Coordinates of N, CA, C and O in Angstrom, one line a residue:
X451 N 19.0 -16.9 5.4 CA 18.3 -15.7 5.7 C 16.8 -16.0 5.8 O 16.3 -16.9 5.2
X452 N 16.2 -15.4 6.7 CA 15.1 -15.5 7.6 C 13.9 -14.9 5.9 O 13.7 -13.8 5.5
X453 N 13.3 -16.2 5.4 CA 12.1 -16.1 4.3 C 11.2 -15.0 4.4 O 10.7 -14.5 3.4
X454 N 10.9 -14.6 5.4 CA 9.7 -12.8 5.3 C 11.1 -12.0 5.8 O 10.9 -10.9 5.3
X455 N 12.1 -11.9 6.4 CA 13.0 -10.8 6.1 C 13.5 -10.8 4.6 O 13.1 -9.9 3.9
X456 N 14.2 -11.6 4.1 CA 13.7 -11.6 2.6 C 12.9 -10.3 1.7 O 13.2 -9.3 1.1
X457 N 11.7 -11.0 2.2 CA 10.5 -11.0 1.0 C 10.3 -9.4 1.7 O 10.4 -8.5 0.8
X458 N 10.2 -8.8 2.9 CA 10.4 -7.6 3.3 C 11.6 -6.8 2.5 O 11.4 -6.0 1.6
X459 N 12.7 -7.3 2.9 CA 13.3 -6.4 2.3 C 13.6 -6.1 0.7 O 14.4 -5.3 0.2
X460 N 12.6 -7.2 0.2 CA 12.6 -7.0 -1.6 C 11.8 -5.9 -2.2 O 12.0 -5.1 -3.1
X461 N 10.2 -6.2 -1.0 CA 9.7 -5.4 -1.0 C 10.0 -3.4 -1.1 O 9.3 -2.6 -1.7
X462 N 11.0 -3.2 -0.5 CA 11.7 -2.2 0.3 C 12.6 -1.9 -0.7 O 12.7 -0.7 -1.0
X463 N 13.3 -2.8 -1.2 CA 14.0 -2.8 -2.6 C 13.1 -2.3 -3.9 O 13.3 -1.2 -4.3
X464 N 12.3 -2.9 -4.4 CA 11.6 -2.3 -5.6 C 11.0 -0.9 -5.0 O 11.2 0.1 -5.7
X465 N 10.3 -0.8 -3.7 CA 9.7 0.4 -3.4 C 11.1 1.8 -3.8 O 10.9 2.9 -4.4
X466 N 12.2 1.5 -3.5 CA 13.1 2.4 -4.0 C 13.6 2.4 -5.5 O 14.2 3.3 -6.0
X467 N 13.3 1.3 -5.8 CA 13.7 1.4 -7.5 C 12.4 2.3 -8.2 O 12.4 2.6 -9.4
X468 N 12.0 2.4 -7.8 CA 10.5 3.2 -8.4 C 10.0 4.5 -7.7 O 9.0 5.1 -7.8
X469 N 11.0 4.8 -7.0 CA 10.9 6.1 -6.2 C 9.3 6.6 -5.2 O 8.7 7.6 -5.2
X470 N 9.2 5.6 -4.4 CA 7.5 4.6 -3.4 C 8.4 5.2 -2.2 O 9.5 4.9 -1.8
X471 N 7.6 6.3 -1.6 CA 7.9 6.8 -0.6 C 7.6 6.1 0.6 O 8.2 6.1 1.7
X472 N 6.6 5.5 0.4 CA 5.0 4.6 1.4 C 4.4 3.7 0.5 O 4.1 3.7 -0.7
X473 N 4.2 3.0 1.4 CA 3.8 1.4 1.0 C 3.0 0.6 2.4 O 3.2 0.7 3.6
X474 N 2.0 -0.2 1.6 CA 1.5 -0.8 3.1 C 1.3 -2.6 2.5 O 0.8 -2.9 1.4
X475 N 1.8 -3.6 3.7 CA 1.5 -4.9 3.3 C 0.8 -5.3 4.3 O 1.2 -5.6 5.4
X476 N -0.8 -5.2 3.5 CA -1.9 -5.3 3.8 C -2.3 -7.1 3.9 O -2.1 -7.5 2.8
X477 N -2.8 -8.2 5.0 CA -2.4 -9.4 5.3 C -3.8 -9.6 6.0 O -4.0 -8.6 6.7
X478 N -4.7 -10.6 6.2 CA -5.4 -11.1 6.9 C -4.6 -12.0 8.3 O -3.7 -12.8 8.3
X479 N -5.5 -11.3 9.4 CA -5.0 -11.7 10.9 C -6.0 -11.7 11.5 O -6.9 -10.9 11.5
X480 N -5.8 -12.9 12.4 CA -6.7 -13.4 13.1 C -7.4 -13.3 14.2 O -8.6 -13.7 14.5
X481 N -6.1 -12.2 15.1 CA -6.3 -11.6 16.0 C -5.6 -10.2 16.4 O -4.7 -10.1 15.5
X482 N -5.5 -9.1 17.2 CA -5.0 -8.2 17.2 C -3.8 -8.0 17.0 O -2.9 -8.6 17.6
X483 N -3.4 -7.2 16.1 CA -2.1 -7.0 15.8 C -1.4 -6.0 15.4 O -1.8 -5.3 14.4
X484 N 0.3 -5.5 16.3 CA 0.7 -3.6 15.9 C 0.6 -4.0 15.0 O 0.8 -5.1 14.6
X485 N 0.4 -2.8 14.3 CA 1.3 -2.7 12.6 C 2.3 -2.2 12.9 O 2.5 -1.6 14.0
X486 N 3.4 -2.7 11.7 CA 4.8 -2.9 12.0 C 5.8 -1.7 10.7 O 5.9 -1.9 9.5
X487 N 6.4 -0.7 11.2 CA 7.4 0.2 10.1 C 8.3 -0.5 10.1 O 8.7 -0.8 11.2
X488 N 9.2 -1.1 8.8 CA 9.8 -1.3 7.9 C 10.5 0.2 7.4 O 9.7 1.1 7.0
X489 N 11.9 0.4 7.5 CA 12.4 1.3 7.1 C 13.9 0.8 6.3 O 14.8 0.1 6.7
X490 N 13.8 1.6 5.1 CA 15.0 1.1 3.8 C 16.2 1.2 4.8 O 16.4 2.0 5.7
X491 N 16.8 0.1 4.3 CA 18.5 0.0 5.3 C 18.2 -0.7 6.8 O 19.0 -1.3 7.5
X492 N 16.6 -0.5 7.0 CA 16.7 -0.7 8.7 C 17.7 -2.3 8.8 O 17.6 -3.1 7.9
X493 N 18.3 -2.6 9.8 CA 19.1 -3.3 10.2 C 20.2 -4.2 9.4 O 20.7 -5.3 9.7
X494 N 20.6 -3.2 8.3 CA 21.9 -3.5 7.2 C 23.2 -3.2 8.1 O 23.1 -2.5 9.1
X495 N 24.4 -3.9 7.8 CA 25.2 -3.4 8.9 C 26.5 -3.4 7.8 O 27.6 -3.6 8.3
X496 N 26.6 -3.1 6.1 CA 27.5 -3.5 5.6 C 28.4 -2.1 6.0 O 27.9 -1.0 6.3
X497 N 29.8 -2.6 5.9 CA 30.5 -2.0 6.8 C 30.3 -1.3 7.6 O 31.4 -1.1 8.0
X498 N 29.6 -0.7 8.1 CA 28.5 -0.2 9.7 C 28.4 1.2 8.9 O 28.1 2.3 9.3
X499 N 28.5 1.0 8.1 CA 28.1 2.9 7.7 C 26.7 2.9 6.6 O 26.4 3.3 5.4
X500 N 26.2 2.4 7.3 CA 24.5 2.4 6.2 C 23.6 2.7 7.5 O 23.7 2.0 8.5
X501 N 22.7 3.9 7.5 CA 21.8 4.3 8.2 C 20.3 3.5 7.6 O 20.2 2.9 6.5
X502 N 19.2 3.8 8.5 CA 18.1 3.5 8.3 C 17.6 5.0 7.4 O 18.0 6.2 7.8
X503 N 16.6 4.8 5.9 CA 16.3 6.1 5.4 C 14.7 6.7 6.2 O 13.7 5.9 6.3
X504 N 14.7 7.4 6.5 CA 13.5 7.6 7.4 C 12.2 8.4 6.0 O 11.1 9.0 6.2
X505 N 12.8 8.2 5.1 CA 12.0 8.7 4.2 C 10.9 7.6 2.9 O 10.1 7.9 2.1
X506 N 11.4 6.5 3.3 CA 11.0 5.5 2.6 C 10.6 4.3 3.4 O 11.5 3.8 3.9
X507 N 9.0 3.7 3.6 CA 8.7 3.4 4.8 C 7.5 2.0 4.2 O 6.6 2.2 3.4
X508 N 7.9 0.8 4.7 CA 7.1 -0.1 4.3 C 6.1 -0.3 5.6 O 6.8 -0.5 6.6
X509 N 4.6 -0.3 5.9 CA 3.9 -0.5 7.0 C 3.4 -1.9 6.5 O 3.1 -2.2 5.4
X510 N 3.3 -2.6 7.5 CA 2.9 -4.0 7.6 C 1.5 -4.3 8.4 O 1.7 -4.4 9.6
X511 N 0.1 -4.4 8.0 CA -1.1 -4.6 8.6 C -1.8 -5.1 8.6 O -2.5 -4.9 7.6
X512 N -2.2 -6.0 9.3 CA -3.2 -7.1 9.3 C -4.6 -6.8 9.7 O -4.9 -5.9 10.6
X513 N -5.4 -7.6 9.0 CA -6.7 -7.0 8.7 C -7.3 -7.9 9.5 O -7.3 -9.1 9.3
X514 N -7.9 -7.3 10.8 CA -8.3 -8.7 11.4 C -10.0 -9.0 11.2 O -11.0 -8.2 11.3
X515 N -10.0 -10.4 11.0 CA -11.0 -11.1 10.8 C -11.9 -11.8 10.8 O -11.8 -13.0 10.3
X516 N -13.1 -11.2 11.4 CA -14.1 -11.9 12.3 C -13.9 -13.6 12.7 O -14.0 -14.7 12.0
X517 N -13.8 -13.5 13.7 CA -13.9 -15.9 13.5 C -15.0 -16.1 14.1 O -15.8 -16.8 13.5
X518 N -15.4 -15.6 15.2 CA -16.6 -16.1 16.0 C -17.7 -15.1 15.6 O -17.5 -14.0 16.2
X519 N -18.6 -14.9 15.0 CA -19.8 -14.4 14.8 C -21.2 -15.6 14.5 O -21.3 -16.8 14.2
X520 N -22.0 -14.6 14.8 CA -23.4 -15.5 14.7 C -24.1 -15.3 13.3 O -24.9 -16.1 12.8
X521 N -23.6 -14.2 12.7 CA -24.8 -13.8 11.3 C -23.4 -13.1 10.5 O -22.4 -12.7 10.9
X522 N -23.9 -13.2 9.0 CA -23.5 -12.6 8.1 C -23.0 -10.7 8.7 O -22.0 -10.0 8.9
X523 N -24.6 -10.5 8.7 CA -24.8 -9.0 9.5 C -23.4 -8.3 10.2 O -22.5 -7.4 10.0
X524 N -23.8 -9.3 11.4 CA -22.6 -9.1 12.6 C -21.4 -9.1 11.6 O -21.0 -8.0 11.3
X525 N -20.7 -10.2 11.2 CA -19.6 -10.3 10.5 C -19.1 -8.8 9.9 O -18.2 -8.1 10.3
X526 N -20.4 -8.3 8.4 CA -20.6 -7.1 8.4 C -19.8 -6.0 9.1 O -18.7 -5.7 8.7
X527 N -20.6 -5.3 10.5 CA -20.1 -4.8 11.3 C -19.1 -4.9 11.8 O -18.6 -3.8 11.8
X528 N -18.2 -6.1 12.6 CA -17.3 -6.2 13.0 C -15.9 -6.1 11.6 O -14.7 -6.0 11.9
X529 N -16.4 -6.2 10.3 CA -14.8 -5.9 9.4 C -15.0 -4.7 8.8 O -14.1 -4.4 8.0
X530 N -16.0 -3.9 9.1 CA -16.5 -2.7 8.9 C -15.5 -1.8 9.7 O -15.1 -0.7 9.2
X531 N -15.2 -2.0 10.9 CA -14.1 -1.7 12.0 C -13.1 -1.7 11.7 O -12.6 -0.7 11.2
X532 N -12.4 -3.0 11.8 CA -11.1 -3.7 10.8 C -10.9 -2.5 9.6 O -9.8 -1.8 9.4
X533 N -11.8 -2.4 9.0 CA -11.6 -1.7 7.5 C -11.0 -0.3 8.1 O -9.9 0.2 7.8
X534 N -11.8 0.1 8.9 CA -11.9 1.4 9.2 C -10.6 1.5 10.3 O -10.2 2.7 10.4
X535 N -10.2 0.9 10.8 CA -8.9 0.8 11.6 C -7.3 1.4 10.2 O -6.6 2.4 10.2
X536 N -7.4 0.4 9.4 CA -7.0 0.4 8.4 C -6.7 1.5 7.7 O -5.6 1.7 7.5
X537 N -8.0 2.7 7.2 CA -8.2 3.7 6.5 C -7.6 4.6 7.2 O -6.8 5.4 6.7
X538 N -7.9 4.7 8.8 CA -7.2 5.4 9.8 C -5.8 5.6 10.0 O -5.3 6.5 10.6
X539 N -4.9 4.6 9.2 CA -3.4 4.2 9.6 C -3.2 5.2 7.7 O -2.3 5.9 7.7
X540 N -3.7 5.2 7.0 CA -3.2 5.7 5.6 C -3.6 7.5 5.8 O -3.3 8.2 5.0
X541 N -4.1 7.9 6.9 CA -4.0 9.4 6.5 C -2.9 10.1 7.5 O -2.6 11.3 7.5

């Protein structure tokens, strides 16, 4: 079994042992990247009668993070965005 399908769907596992409707696995990235829904059951096939739960939802987001800048400053501004990209995806 594929090591971040795994570790995803453990994740997806405790979020339901604790009744976590939403969840976000928040990750430094380098460069642009979708964020990704994770849904309980998504791609289980035991005996084909397991649906995906549309009510329990892991999002996956990478925070991307400045490489090429000239100043502290700039840096600043540019994860200031990143951040705010971010805050935008939780309401």
């Amino acid at each position: 079994m594929d090591t971040l399908f795994k570790y995803n769907m453990e994740m997806l596992a405790y979020m339901y042992r604790f009744d976590a409707k939403r969840a976000f696995y928040f990750y430094p990235e380098a460069s642009d990247n979708v964020d990704r829904d994770l849904w309980l059951n998504q791609g289980s096939s035991f005996e084909n009668d397991v649906t995906a739960r549309k009510d329990i939802c892991l999002t996956k987001h990478g925070l991307i993070i400045p490489q090429h800048v000239e100043s502290y400053k700039e840096f600043l501004e540019q994860i200031s965005i990143s951040e705010s990209r971010f805050v935008g995806i939780l309401k």
